Structures are given as C-alpha cells and as structure tokens.
Amino acid sequence: MGGSMTSATTLKELQDSALEHLWVYLREPSDMAEKGEPTVYVSGEGVRVTDSQGNTSIDAMSGLWLKNVGYGRKEIADAAYEQMLKLTYMPMGTTTEPTIRLAEKIAEITPGDLSRSFFTSGGSESIETAIKLARAYFKRVGEPGRIKFISRKDSYHGATAGAMALGGNHLYPRADYEPLMPGTFHVPQPNFYRCEYNSQTPEECGERNVKAIEDTIKFQGPETVAAVFAEPVSSPMGAVVPPDNYWPMLREVCDKYGVLLIADEVITGFGRTGKMFACEHWGVTPDMMTVAKGITSGYIPMGGTITRKEIADAFVGSQRVSFRHVITFGGHPVAAAAALRNIQIMEDEDMVGNSARQGAYLLDGLKELQEKHPMIGVVRGLGLMCGMELVKDRETKETYPAEAELGSRLTSAFQANGLHLRGSDNMNVAPPLCVTSGEIDEIVSGMDRAFTQVGRELA
C-alpha cells in the first residue's frame, strides 16, 4: 500500500492537533473527539485506502465523487513532478504548454462546439465564473437586462456565495449565510420518486418540471433571465436521474427564450455516468459546462468553465469587450499536466466504458438490496453514480425522524464492514471508475450487512 502505520502516541497528537486547529469538512469537533476521531489516512491504491493504524477499506464514494482513476496512480504524480521541475507558474498575461494542450483536449472531447475553457481551482469557482460569464455575455450582445438565474431545488452547485444562491437543499442549509445573491429562482427537481406535481409517469414528470422552468422564465420576463443552471444527474438527494425527455425539452425551452443552458458537470463529468460527460446521454450540448473533481481525479485541485464558440466570440475583438476575470491558480501548469495524464489514463484504459458496465452491475446489486431491505425506498443511477432514498415506510414514503440517527448509524455500520459511505436519507454510491465487479460485490455485500444491522437496531 505504500503507507506506514502511525504510533498510537503520534496518532493521538495528530488527532488532538486536528481538533484544535483544523476545520474537518462536514464534521463537528466534539463529536469527533467523543468517537476518537478524525481518522487519519496515509495511503491508497485503486479503490482502497489505508489509515494510520493499518486498516484498509473501500472508498465507495471516490472521496467526493472525484477519485475517478483511483488512488495511487504514479503516472499522474510523475507528470506533475516533471512539470514542477520545468515551470510552476507563469508571468501575468501569459500561459504554458500544458495549459494550452489541456484546453485543446477538452475542446476535442466535449460535445458540440464547446471549445474555450476558463480554468479555475475547483467546482465552486467554475460556477462563479459561469455566473459572471453569463451576465457579461448579455451585456456584450446588447441585452444588459438579462441578470437573473433559474436553478432547481434539492441541488448543489458549490460553497461560494453565488454558488450557494443557486443551490438549495436541507443537507446544506443556507440560513447562516443569507442574504444570498439576489435574482436567483428555484424550480422543482425532476425527481419522479417525489415529483412535486404528482406525475404518474417519468415522462409526465419531465414535461411538468420543464414547464415549471418555462413558466418561471415567462413570469420573470425572458428579457431578464440570463441562464438556467442544472446538474445532469443531481447528487444531494441520491443520484436523481431525470426522465429521458427532460434535457432535450429543457434545451428547447432555453433556445425558445434566448436563455443560456449551463450544465453543472462538476460531479458528472469525466466518465462518472458512463459517458465522458453526462449531457451526452441525452444528445444535448449546453451553452456552458462547469467541471472540476474528475478532471484530475482529485490529484491536484482544478476546475473549469467551458463555453460554446458563440459565447466565447462575444469577448473577442478588443480589450474593451474582453472577459475581465482572474482566478490566481486557474490553469496552473502543474494541475494542467496532471489533468492531461489523468484523461490519457481514462482513455487508454477505457474507464468511461468500465463506468457504464460496472455501473449497471452496481445498480443491479443495489436493486437486490432494495428487495431485501424495506428501508430502501428507491434505487437509481447512471454509470458509477448510483444512489438510493431510505424511508421508514415504503407505502407512504415517510422518512425516518432525526432522533433515529439513521445517517450516523449507517455510516458507522458501513465503516465496520470495510466501506467508506456516508449514510443518510439520500445516499450516493460512487466508487472509482477503475472498480472491478469483484470489488462491487464487496461493496454490495458490505452494504447488505450494514443495512441488516441498522434495520435490527431500528426495528
């Protein structure tokens, strides 16, 4: 595994230091202290990670949906190191060869005429860049009144202020940070299992949810709406896959009213759903696409906002019309070199194809769990982005009360069975794209044991 065990004394010192000096994402210090945490990880290989005490487990969430090519790919580290020895930054207003080559590669693999990339340090910055690009674009083309945005409830678009304004779900409450960016409006998620319009078929759900967007555009006034932001497959509620008619109809509505369609592929991009980009499942080319996570498989922070040629051309012609926006580490040459090697590994080893094949196998396994465990209300997924919603009662779709502590019980049970998964009412299962069918069997059997245990506890 390449890691080494840490002595008990050193581990305690590290944990105490973390509790004192570090914000550990999505964790509260006193809870971690009570449980003898945070766990400290030292190495990884493929889909497995090893902690400081030598315990090895499967990371069935790919970190945060990002370890696409898996852990321990020395080739990516070598590519980054080689670039570090040459050049680690560039004079202002210039660029580097790996950055250019990456933009060229992305233009080659993205659908339609998505062809110019603005690189960032991560997903939230990519969304912020798209917000600014959309508003600036309409000023360039003589429609300065288009300043509003439409997004969906139960979505997540990032942690910065603008991105938070677009997102909205109970897992990431916004109340602490309000007032958020004005001019954002939210419509229902095309989630057939809990369709707000009580649709009787997936197609009806898709149609009614697109109509909600059209109605919002018309109510706000098309001349005031800049863009619709949407995740092709939405993660917060457990891999919500929209009905097949949703994205083509959404493209038609945006075209009808001159509104930009922005696909947030921060999670879904780079093979996660069994296509290089998820919007390819429905044959749709958005006006902009935001990416991050899988672009480097998390080896180095990087993201990007990719625009169609028509959008990019509005900023060409003079310094006066140029896009005046800077991200200090956007397009960093070391990150670009890592991204290029990461994409090459994906292509050479057919990881996108593996995502489609193993994703179908994983979905079958999760459906078998659904038949066995009454708390699993619905299972869904596309490629290696699978999810489920857990319920107390399948008939009424009633969820478990907070005092049942379903999420923490499941998380602990998964960990005890050698799995990294975050238990919640709305769960995601998203192992690295290099996963094998044997490893999926391990994931499903570990989940089976965990659901059995927690089901008994809650009975």
Short mmCIF file of C-alpha atoms in Angstrom, two decimals:
data_model
loop_
_atom_site.label_atom_id
_atom_site.label_comp_id
_atom_site.label_asym_id
_atom_site.label_seq_id
_atom_site.Cartn_x
_atom_site.Cartn_y
_atom_site.Cartn_z
CA MET A 1 0.00 0.00 0.00
CA GLY A 2 2.95 2.32 0.35
CA GLY A 3 1.79 3.85 3.66
CA SER A 4 3.16 3.23 7.10
CA MET A 5 1.39 2.79 10.39
CA THR A 6 1.49 5.64 12.87
CA SER A 7 2.31 5.02 16.52
CA ALA A 8 -0.55 5.42 18.97
CA THR A 9 1.20 8.41 20.58
CA THR A 10 1.75 10.19 17.28
CA LEU A 11 -1.82 9.47 16.14
CA LYS A 12 -3.26 10.94 19.36
CA GLU A 13 -1.09 14.03 18.89
CA LEU A 14 -2.32 14.40 15.30
CA GLN A 15 -5.95 13.98 16.30
CA ASP A 16 -5.65 16.47 19.16
CA SER A 17 -3.98 18.94 16.82
CA ALA A 18 -6.72 18.49 14.22
CA LEU A 19 -9.43 19.05 16.82
CA GLU A 20 -7.71 22.26 17.88
CA HIS A 21 -6.55 23.74 14.58
CA LEU A 22 -8.41 22.18 11.63
CA TRP A 23 -11.89 22.51 10.18
CA VAL A 24 -12.64 18.93 9.08
CA TYR A 25 -15.31 19.13 6.38
CA LEU A 26 -18.85 18.28 7.49
CA ARG A 27 -17.71 17.26 10.98
CA GLU A 28 -18.07 18.85 14.41
CA PRO A 29 -15.05 18.71 16.78
CA SER A 30 -16.75 17.48 19.97
CA ASP A 31 -18.45 14.63 18.07
CA MET A 32 -15.11 13.57 16.59
CA ALA A 33 -13.39 13.78 19.98
CA GLU A 34 -16.05 11.55 21.54
CA LYS A 35 -15.54 8.93 18.80
CA GLY A 36 -11.72 9.03 18.88
CA GLU A 37 -11.55 10.76 15.50
CA PRO A 38 -10.73 12.19 13.00
CA THR A 39 -9.41 9.12 11.23
CA VAL A 40 -6.08 9.88 9.57
CA TYR A 41 -5.40 8.25 6.20
CA VAL A 42 -1.91 7.58 4.89
CA SER A 43 -2.15 5.74 1.55
CA GLY A 44 -4.40 4.45 -1.21
CA GLU A 45 -4.33 2.04 -4.13
CA GLY A 46 -7.11 1.59 -6.68
CA VAL A 47 -10.41 1.75 -4.79
CA ARG A 48 -8.87 1.13 -1.35
CA VAL A 49 -7.48 3.47 1.30
CA THR A 50 -5.42 2.64 4.40
CA ASP A 51 -5.49 4.61 7.65
CA SER A 52 -2.70 5.35 10.10
CA GLN A 53 -3.46 2.18 12.07
CA GLY A 54 -3.21 -0.09 9.04
CA ASN A 55 -6.95 -0.59 8.48
CA THR A 56 -7.87 -0.87 4.79
CA SER A 57 -11.32 -0.14 3.37
CA ILE A 58 -13.03 0.52 0.03
CA ASP A 59 -13.75 4.17 -0.71
CA ALA A 60 -17.19 3.67 -2.25
CA MET A 61 -17.65 7.43 -2.60
CA SER A 62 -14.41 8.21 -4.51
CA GLY A 63 -13.53 10.81 -1.90
CA LEU A 64 -16.15 13.33 -3.00
CA TRP A 65 -17.11 11.79 -6.36
CA LEU A 66 -13.67 12.60 -7.72
CA LYS A 67 -11.16 9.75 -7.45
CA ASN A 68 -12.15 8.65 -10.95
CA VAL A 69 -8.98 6.80 -11.98
CA GLY A 70 -8.46 5.57 -8.43
CA TYR A 71 -5.76 6.05 -5.83
CA GLY A 72 -2.04 5.52 -6.28
CA ARG A 73 -1.62 6.42 -9.98
CA LYS A 74 2.09 7.21 -10.01
CA GLU A 75 1.87 8.38 -13.64
CA ILE A 76 -0.14 11.45 -12.57
CA ALA A 77 2.32 12.25 -9.79
CA ASP A 78 5.19 11.88 -12.26
CA ALA A 79 3.52 14.22 -14.78
CA ALA A 80 3.00 16.85 -12.07
CA TYR A 81 6.58 16.43 -10.80
CA GLU A 82 8.09 16.75 -14.27
CA GLN A 83 6.17 19.98 -14.82
CA MET A 84 7.21 21.27 -11.39
CA LEU A 85 10.85 20.84 -12.38
CA LYS A 86 10.26 22.90 -15.53
CA LEU A 87 7.88 25.68 -14.55
CA THR A 88 5.45 26.11 -11.66
CA TYR A 89 3.77 29.37 -12.69
CA MET A 90 3.93 31.93 -15.48
CA PRO A 91 4.26 35.71 -15.85
CA MET A 92 0.96 37.60 -15.80
CA GLY A 93 -0.88 37.63 -19.09
CA THR A 94 0.92 34.55 -20.47
CA THR A 95 0.28 30.83 -20.39
CA THR A 96 2.06 27.48 -20.64
CA GLU A 97 2.11 24.50 -22.98
CA PRO A 98 0.27 22.02 -20.70
CA THR A 99 -2.49 24.57 -20.10
CA ILE A 100 -2.95 25.09 -23.83
CA ARG A 101 -2.84 21.34 -24.51
CA LEU A 102 -5.48 20.74 -21.83
CA ALA A 103 -7.83 23.36 -23.30
CA GLU A 104 -7.30 21.77 -26.71
CA LYS A 105 -8.03 18.29 -25.33
CA ILE A 106 -11.20 19.43 -23.61
CA ALA A 107 -12.44 21.05 -26.83
CA GLU A 108 -11.83 17.69 -28.52
CA ILE A 109 -13.75 15.53 -26.00
CA THR A 110 -16.68 17.80 -25.06
CA PRO A 111 -19.89 17.65 -27.12
CA GLY A 112 -20.85 20.10 -29.86
CA ASP A 113 -18.94 23.35 -30.16
CA LEU A 114 -17.93 23.67 -26.51
CA SER A 115 -14.45 24.91 -27.33
CA ARG A 116 -12.97 27.52 -24.98
CA SER A 117 -12.04 26.84 -21.35
CA PHE A 118 -11.58 29.23 -18.45
CA PHE A 119 -9.66 27.21 -15.85
CA THR A 120 -10.26 27.54 -12.11
CA SER A 121 -9.15 25.88 -8.86
CA GLY A 122 -12.35 23.88 -8.35
CA GLY A 123 -16.09 23.48 -8.82
CA SER A 124 -17.36 26.46 -6.84
CA GLU A 125 -15.06 28.80 -8.75
CA SER A 126 -16.23 27.24 -12.01
CA ILE A 127 -19.84 28.07 -11.12
CA GLU A 128 -18.91 31.62 -10.10
CA THR A 129 -17.11 32.02 -13.42
CA ALA A 130 -20.20 30.81 -15.29
CA ILE A 131 -22.39 33.30 -13.40
CA LYS A 132 -20.08 36.17 -14.36
CA LEU A 133 -19.68 34.96 -17.94
CA ALA A 134 -23.44 34.73 -18.43
CA ARG A 135 -24.13 38.25 -17.20
CA ALA A 136 -21.17 39.72 -19.08
CA TYR A 137 -22.15 37.89 -22.28
CA PHE A 138 -25.57 39.50 -22.39
CA LYS A 139 -24.03 42.91 -21.84
CA ARG A 140 -21.73 42.25 -24.81
CA VAL A 141 -24.64 41.31 -27.08
CA GLY A 142 -26.88 44.23 -26.12
CA GLU A 143 -29.22 42.57 -23.61
CA PRO A 144 -27.97 44.00 -20.30
CA GLY A 145 -31.27 43.30 -18.55
CA ARG A 146 -30.62 39.55 -18.52
CA ILE A 147 -29.27 39.21 -14.99
CA LYS A 148 -31.46 36.51 -13.38
CA PHE A 149 -30.78 32.80 -12.92
CA ILE A 150 -33.01 29.77 -12.55
CA SER A 151 -31.88 26.58 -10.82
CA ARG A 152 -33.53 23.63 -9.09
CA LYS A 153 -34.48 22.84 -5.53
CA ASP A 154 -32.55 19.96 -3.96
CA SER A 155 -29.45 20.80 -5.97
CA TYR A 156 -25.90 21.67 -5.00
CA HIS A 157 -23.67 23.98 -7.02
CA GLY A 158 -20.88 24.89 -4.63
CA ALA A 159 -19.90 26.64 -1.41
CA THR A 160 -19.14 30.20 -2.55
CA ALA A 161 -21.83 32.86 -2.15
CA GLY A 162 -23.10 32.85 -5.74
CA ALA A 163 -22.99 29.07 -6.00
CA MET A 164 -24.88 28.73 -2.72
CA ALA A 165 -27.59 31.05 -4.01
CA LEU A 166 -28.13 28.68 -6.94
CA GLY A 167 -28.23 25.55 -4.80
CA GLY A 168 -30.75 24.62 -2.17
CA ASN A 169 -31.39 21.54 -0.05
CA HIS A 170 -31.68 20.57 3.60
CA LEU A 171 -28.23 18.95 3.63
CA TYR A 172 -26.53 22.32 3.09
CA PRO A 173 -28.68 24.93 4.88
CA ARG A 174 -28.37 28.46 3.58
CA ALA A 175 -29.73 30.33 6.62
CA ASP A 176 -26.32 31.06 8.14
CA TYR A 177 -25.19 32.90 5.03
CA GLU A 178 -28.23 34.90 3.98
CA PRO A 179 -28.90 37.25 2.33
CA LEU A 180 -27.52 35.45 -0.70
CA MET A 181 -27.11 36.73 -4.26
CA PRO A 182 -30.44 38.21 -5.44
CA GLY A 183 -32.01 37.30 -8.75
CA THR A 184 -31.97 33.51 -8.34
CA PHE A 185 -35.18 31.50 -8.62
CA HIS A 186 -35.73 27.82 -7.84
CA VAL A 187 -37.98 25.29 -9.55
CA PRO A 188 -38.66 21.65 -8.62
CA GLN A 189 -36.17 18.86 -9.23
CA PRO A 190 -37.23 16.28 -11.88
CA ASN A 191 -37.30 13.54 -9.24
CA PHE A 192 -40.05 11.11 -10.26
CA TYR A 193 -39.99 9.34 -6.87
CA ARG A 194 -41.03 12.59 -5.19
CA CYS A 195 -42.38 14.61 -8.10
CA GLU A 196 -43.92 17.83 -6.76
CA TYR A 197 -46.59 17.56 -9.47
CA ASN A 198 -47.64 14.00 -8.53
CA SER A 199 -46.83 12.85 -12.03
CA GLN A 200 -47.98 9.36 -12.96
CA THR A 201 -45.10 8.57 -15.34
CA PRO A 202 -41.45 9.66 -15.64
CA GLU A 203 -42.27 11.38 -18.95
CA GLU A 204 -45.03 13.41 -17.34
CA CYS A 205 -42.64 14.35 -14.53
CA GLY A 206 -40.04 15.51 -17.05
CA GLU A 207 -42.57 17.53 -19.02
CA ARG A 208 -44.10 19.22 -15.98
CA ASN A 209 -40.73 20.12 -14.49
CA VAL A 210 -39.56 21.69 -17.74
CA LYS A 211 -42.86 23.59 -17.91
CA ALA A 212 -42.09 24.96 -14.43
CA ILE A 213 -38.88 26.43 -15.84
CA GLU A 214 -40.71 27.88 -18.85
CA ASP A 215 -43.39 29.37 -16.61
CA THR A 216 -40.73 30.95 -14.40
CA ILE A 217 -38.97 32.43 -17.44
CA LYS A 218 -42.25 33.89 -18.69
CA PHE A 219 -43.25 35.21 -15.26
CA GLN A 220 -39.88 36.87 -14.66
CA GLY A 221 -39.78 38.16 -18.24
CA PRO A 222 -37.50 36.42 -20.75
CA GLU A 223 -35.60 39.66 -21.28
CA THR A 224 -34.45 39.50 -17.63
CA VAL A 225 -33.32 35.83 -17.45
CA ALA A 226 -29.69 35.04 -18.25
CA ALA A 227 -29.37 31.29 -17.65
CA VAL A 228 -30.69 28.04 -16.27
CA PHE A 229 -28.21 26.06 -14.13
CA ALA A 230 -28.76 22.30 -13.80
CA GLU A 231 -26.85 19.17 -12.83
CA PRO A 232 -27.44 16.43 -15.44
CA VAL A 233 -27.72 13.95 -12.55
CA SER A 234 -28.29 15.62 -9.20
CA SER A 235 -26.29 14.36 -6.23
CA PRO A 236 -27.79 15.74 -2.97
CA MET A 237 -30.94 13.62 -2.99
CA GLY A 238 -29.12 10.44 -4.06
CA ALA A 239 -28.26 10.39 -7.77
CA VAL A 240 -31.53 11.75 -9.14
CA VAL A 241 -31.57 10.75 -12.83
CA PRO A 242 -34.05 12.90 -14.78
CA PRO A 243 -36.58 11.39 -17.18
CA ASP A 244 -35.19 10.99 -20.70
CA ASN A 245 -37.36 13.78 -22.12
CA TYR A 246 -36.18 16.35 -19.58
CA TRP A 247 -32.88 17.59 -21.01
CA PRO A 248 -33.95 17.75 -24.69
CA MET A 249 -37.09 19.69 -23.68
CA LEU A 250 -35.04 21.97 -21.42
CA ARG A 251 -32.70 22.73 -24.33
CA GLU A 252 -35.72 23.63 -26.49
CA VAL A 253 -37.17 25.96 -23.84
CA CYS A 254 -33.86 27.76 -23.32
CA ASP A 255 -33.48 28.22 -27.08
CA LYS A 256 -37.06 29.48 -27.38
CA TYR A 257 -36.46 32.33 -24.93
CA GLY A 258 -32.78 33.03 -25.64
CA VAL A 259 -31.72 31.80 -22.20
CA LEU A 260 -28.34 30.12 -21.72
CA LEU A 261 -28.32 26.50 -20.55
CA ILE A 262 -25.46 25.79 -18.14
CA ALA A 263 -24.75 22.16 -17.25
CA ASP A 264 -23.03 21.70 -13.89
CA GLU A 265 -20.87 18.64 -14.63
CA VAL A 266 -18.54 19.15 -11.66
CA ILE A 267 -19.54 15.70 -10.36
CA THR A 268 -20.88 14.03 -13.50
CA GLY A 269 -18.05 14.98 -15.87
CA PHE A 270 -15.10 12.82 -16.92
CA GLY A 271 -16.78 9.43 -17.05
CA ARG A 272 -18.74 9.30 -13.83
CA THR A 273 -22.08 8.42 -15.51
CA GLY A 274 -20.76 6.09 -18.22
CA LYS A 275 -20.27 8.84 -20.82
CA MET A 276 -17.37 11.27 -20.80
CA PHE A 277 -19.95 13.97 -19.97
CA ALA A 278 -23.43 13.22 -18.68
CA CYS A 279 -25.29 15.54 -21.07
CA GLU A 280 -24.20 13.18 -23.87
CA HIS A 281 -26.76 10.65 -22.60
CA TRP A 282 -29.50 12.90 -24.00
CA GLY A 283 -27.67 14.32 -27.02
CA VAL A 284 -27.69 17.84 -25.58
CA THR A 285 -24.95 20.44 -25.87
CA PRO A 286 -25.23 23.13 -23.16
CA ASP A 287 -24.06 26.70 -23.75
CA MET A 288 -21.61 26.34 -20.88
CA MET A 289 -20.38 23.40 -18.87
CA THR A 290 -18.72 23.59 -15.46
CA VAL A 291 -16.21 20.89 -14.49
CA ALA A 292 -13.77 20.02 -11.69
CA LYS A 293 -13.26 16.91 -9.49
CA GLY A 294 -12.69 14.20 -12.14
CA ILE A 295 -10.61 16.47 -14.40
CA THR A 296 -7.57 15.50 -12.31
CA SER A 297 -9.23 12.69 -10.28
CA GLY A 298 -8.52 14.87 -7.27
CA TYR A 299 -4.73 14.56 -7.57
CA ILE A 300 -4.43 18.35 -7.72
CA PRO A 301 -7.19 20.97 -7.36
CA MET A 302 -8.53 22.13 -10.73
CA GLY A 303 -11.75 23.06 -12.46
CA GLY A 304 -13.01 24.88 -15.49
CA THR A 305 -15.88 26.64 -17.24
CA ILE A 306 -16.20 25.60 -20.88
CA THR A 307 -18.13 27.75 -23.34
CA ARG A 308 -19.57 27.28 -26.80
CA LYS A 309 -17.80 29.24 -29.53
CA GLU A 310 -20.70 31.67 -29.91
CA ILE A 311 -20.44 32.66 -26.25
CA ALA A 312 -16.65 32.95 -26.31
CA ASP A 313 -16.66 35.03 -29.51
CA ALA A 314 -18.63 37.79 -27.79
CA PHE A 315 -15.48 38.53 -25.76
CA VAL A 316 -13.18 38.74 -28.80
CA GLY A 317 -12.31 41.82 -30.84
CA SER A 318 -10.92 44.42 -28.48
CA GLN A 319 -9.66 44.87 -24.95
CA ARG A 320 -12.92 46.65 -24.18
CA VAL A 321 -15.01 43.51 -24.70
CA SER A 322 -12.57 41.01 -23.13
CA PHE A 323 -13.59 38.91 -20.10
CA ARG A 324 -12.06 40.66 -17.10
CA HIS A 325 -11.94 37.89 -14.52
CA VAL A 326 -8.95 36.29 -12.80
CA ILE A 327 -8.52 33.12 -10.71
CA THR A 328 -4.97 33.11 -9.34
CA PHE A 329 -4.39 29.39 -9.68
CA GLY A 330 -6.67 28.82 -12.68
CA GLY A 331 -4.85 27.00 -15.46
CA HIS A 332 -1.89 26.22 -13.20
CA PRO A 333 0.65 24.36 -15.37
CA VAL A 334 1.22 21.59 -12.81
CA ALA A 335 -2.51 20.96 -12.47
CA ALA A 336 -2.88 21.03 -16.26
CA ALA A 337 -0.12 18.44 -16.67
CA ALA A 338 -1.83 16.23 -14.08
CA ALA A 339 -5.20 16.64 -15.82
CA LEU A 340 -3.77 15.68 -19.21
CA ARG A 341 -2.23 12.50 -17.80
CA ASN A 342 -5.45 11.71 -15.92
CA ILE A 343 -7.54 12.00 -19.11
CA GLN A 344 -5.00 9.89 -21.00
CA ILE A 345 -5.31 7.12 -18.39
CA MET A 346 -9.10 7.26 -18.72
CA GLU A 347 -8.89 6.89 -22.49
CA ASP A 348 -6.13 4.27 -22.56
CA GLU A 349 -7.88 2.05 -20.01
CA ASP A 350 -11.47 2.64 -21.21
CA MET A 351 -12.56 3.84 -17.80
CA VAL A 352 -15.64 5.53 -19.23
CA GLY A 353 -16.73 2.20 -20.69
CA ASN A 354 -15.93 0.50 -17.40
CA SER A 355 -18.08 3.07 -15.63
CA ALA A 356 -21.03 2.14 -17.86
CA ARG A 357 -20.53 -1.62 -17.44
CA GLN A 358 -19.74 -1.70 -13.74
CA GLY A 359 -22.34 0.96 -13.05
CA ALA A 360 -25.05 -1.29 -14.50
CA TYR A 361 -23.72 -4.16 -12.38
CA LEU A 362 -23.70 -1.99 -9.25
CA LEU A 363 -27.26 -0.81 -9.93
CA ASP A 364 -28.41 -4.42 -10.21
CA GLY A 365 -26.76 -5.19 -6.86
CA LEU A 366 -28.41 -2.20 -5.19
CA LYS A 367 -31.80 -3.27 -6.56
CA GLU A 368 -31.27 -6.69 -4.96
CA LEU A 369 -30.64 -4.89 -1.67
CA GLN A 370 -33.87 -2.95 -2.20
CA GLU A 371 -35.81 -6.21 -2.47
CA LYS A 372 -34.24 -7.44 0.76
CA HIS A 373 -34.33 -4.32 2.95
CA PRO A 374 -37.66 -2.48 3.40
CA MET A 375 -35.92 0.77 4.38
CA ILE A 376 -34.63 1.22 0.80
CA GLY A 377 -37.45 3.12 -0.89
CA VAL A 378 -35.93 3.62 -4.32
CA VAL A 379 -32.66 2.86 -6.12
CA ARG A 380 -31.43 4.79 -9.18
CA GLY A 381 -28.26 5.65 -11.04
CA LEU A 382 -26.37 6.20 -14.24
CA GLY A 383 -22.91 4.71 -14.68
CA LEU A 384 -20.96 4.74 -11.42
CA MET A 385 -23.17 7.47 -9.97
CA CYS A 386 -25.77 5.47 -8.09
CA GLY A 387 -27.99 6.40 -5.20
CA MET A 388 -30.95 5.47 -3.08
CA GLU A 389 -33.53 7.07 -0.84
CA LEU A 390 -34.21 5.47 2.53
CA VAL A 391 -37.67 5.53 4.08
CA LYS A 392 -39.38 4.38 7.25
CA ASP A 393 -42.46 3.34 5.28
CA ARG A 394 -42.36 2.38 1.60
CA GLU A 395 -46.06 2.91 1.06
CA THR A 396 -46.22 6.45 2.43
CA LYS A 397 -42.54 7.30 1.67
CA GLU A 398 -42.29 8.63 5.23
CA THR A 399 -38.68 9.33 6.19
CA TYR A 400 -37.00 8.41 9.46
CA PRO A 401 -37.16 11.05 12.22
CA ALA A 402 -33.95 12.82 13.17
CA GLU A 403 -33.85 11.07 16.57
CA ALA A 404 -33.44 7.72 14.80
CA GLU A 405 -29.93 8.89 13.83
CA LEU A 406 -30.17 6.84 10.64
CA GLY A 407 -27.24 8.56 8.93
CA SER A 408 -24.70 8.14 11.73
CA ARG A 409 -25.83 4.56 12.40
CA LEU A 410 -25.37 3.60 8.77
CA THR A 411 -22.06 5.43 8.39
CA SER A 412 -20.66 3.53 11.40
CA ALA A 413 -22.05 0.21 10.13
CA PHE A 414 -20.56 0.76 6.67
CA GLN A 415 -17.19 1.57 8.24
CA ALA A 416 -17.35 -1.57 10.37
CA ASN A 417 -17.87 -3.53 7.15
CA GLY A 418 -14.88 -2.01 5.38
CA LEU A 419 -16.70 0.68 3.40
CA HIS A 420 -16.46 4.44 3.16
CA LEU A 421 -20.03 5.59 2.53
CA ARG A 422 -21.92 8.47 4.08
CA GLY A 423 -25.22 7.19 5.39
CA SER A 424 -28.25 9.47 5.08
CA ASP A 425 -31.87 9.52 3.94
CA ASN A 426 -30.48 10.19 0.46
CA MET A 427 -27.37 8.13 -0.21
CA ASN A 428 -24.87 8.09 -3.02
CA VAL A 429 -22.71 5.10 -4.01
CA ALA A 430 -19.97 6.14 -6.41
CA PRO A 431 -16.75 4.08 -6.38
CA PRO A 432 -13.77 4.98 -8.60
CA LEU A 433 -14.17 4.24 -12.32
CA CYS A 434 -11.44 1.60 -12.11
CA VAL A 435 -13.61 -0.60 -9.85
CA THR A 436 -13.95 -4.28 -10.74
CA SER A 437 -17.02 -6.49 -10.49
CA GLY A 438 -15.38 -8.34 -7.58
CA GLU A 439 -14.95 -5.06 -5.71
CA ILE A 440 -18.57 -4.15 -6.42
CA ASP A 441 -19.56 -7.50 -4.92
CA GLU A 442 -17.62 -6.48 -1.79
CA ILE A 443 -19.41 -3.11 -1.70
CA VAL A 444 -22.87 -4.63 -2.08
CA SER A 445 -22.27 -7.40 0.48
CA GLY A 446 -20.85 -4.89 2.98
CA MET A 447 -23.89 -2.67 2.49
CA ASP A 448 -26.14 -5.70 2.93
CA ARG A 449 -24.61 -6.48 6.32
CA ALA A 450 -24.81 -2.83 7.37
CA PHE A 451 -28.48 -2.49 6.40
CA THR A 452 -29.27 -5.72 8.24
CA GLN A 453 -27.60 -4.44 11.39
CA VAL A 454 -29.20 -0.99 11.33
CA GLY A 455 -32.58 -2.46 10.39
CA ARG A 456 -32.47 -4.60 13.54
CA GLU A 457 -31.48 -1.60 15.66
CA LEU A 458 -34.39 0.47 14.37
CA ALA A 459 -36.98 -2.31 14.37
#
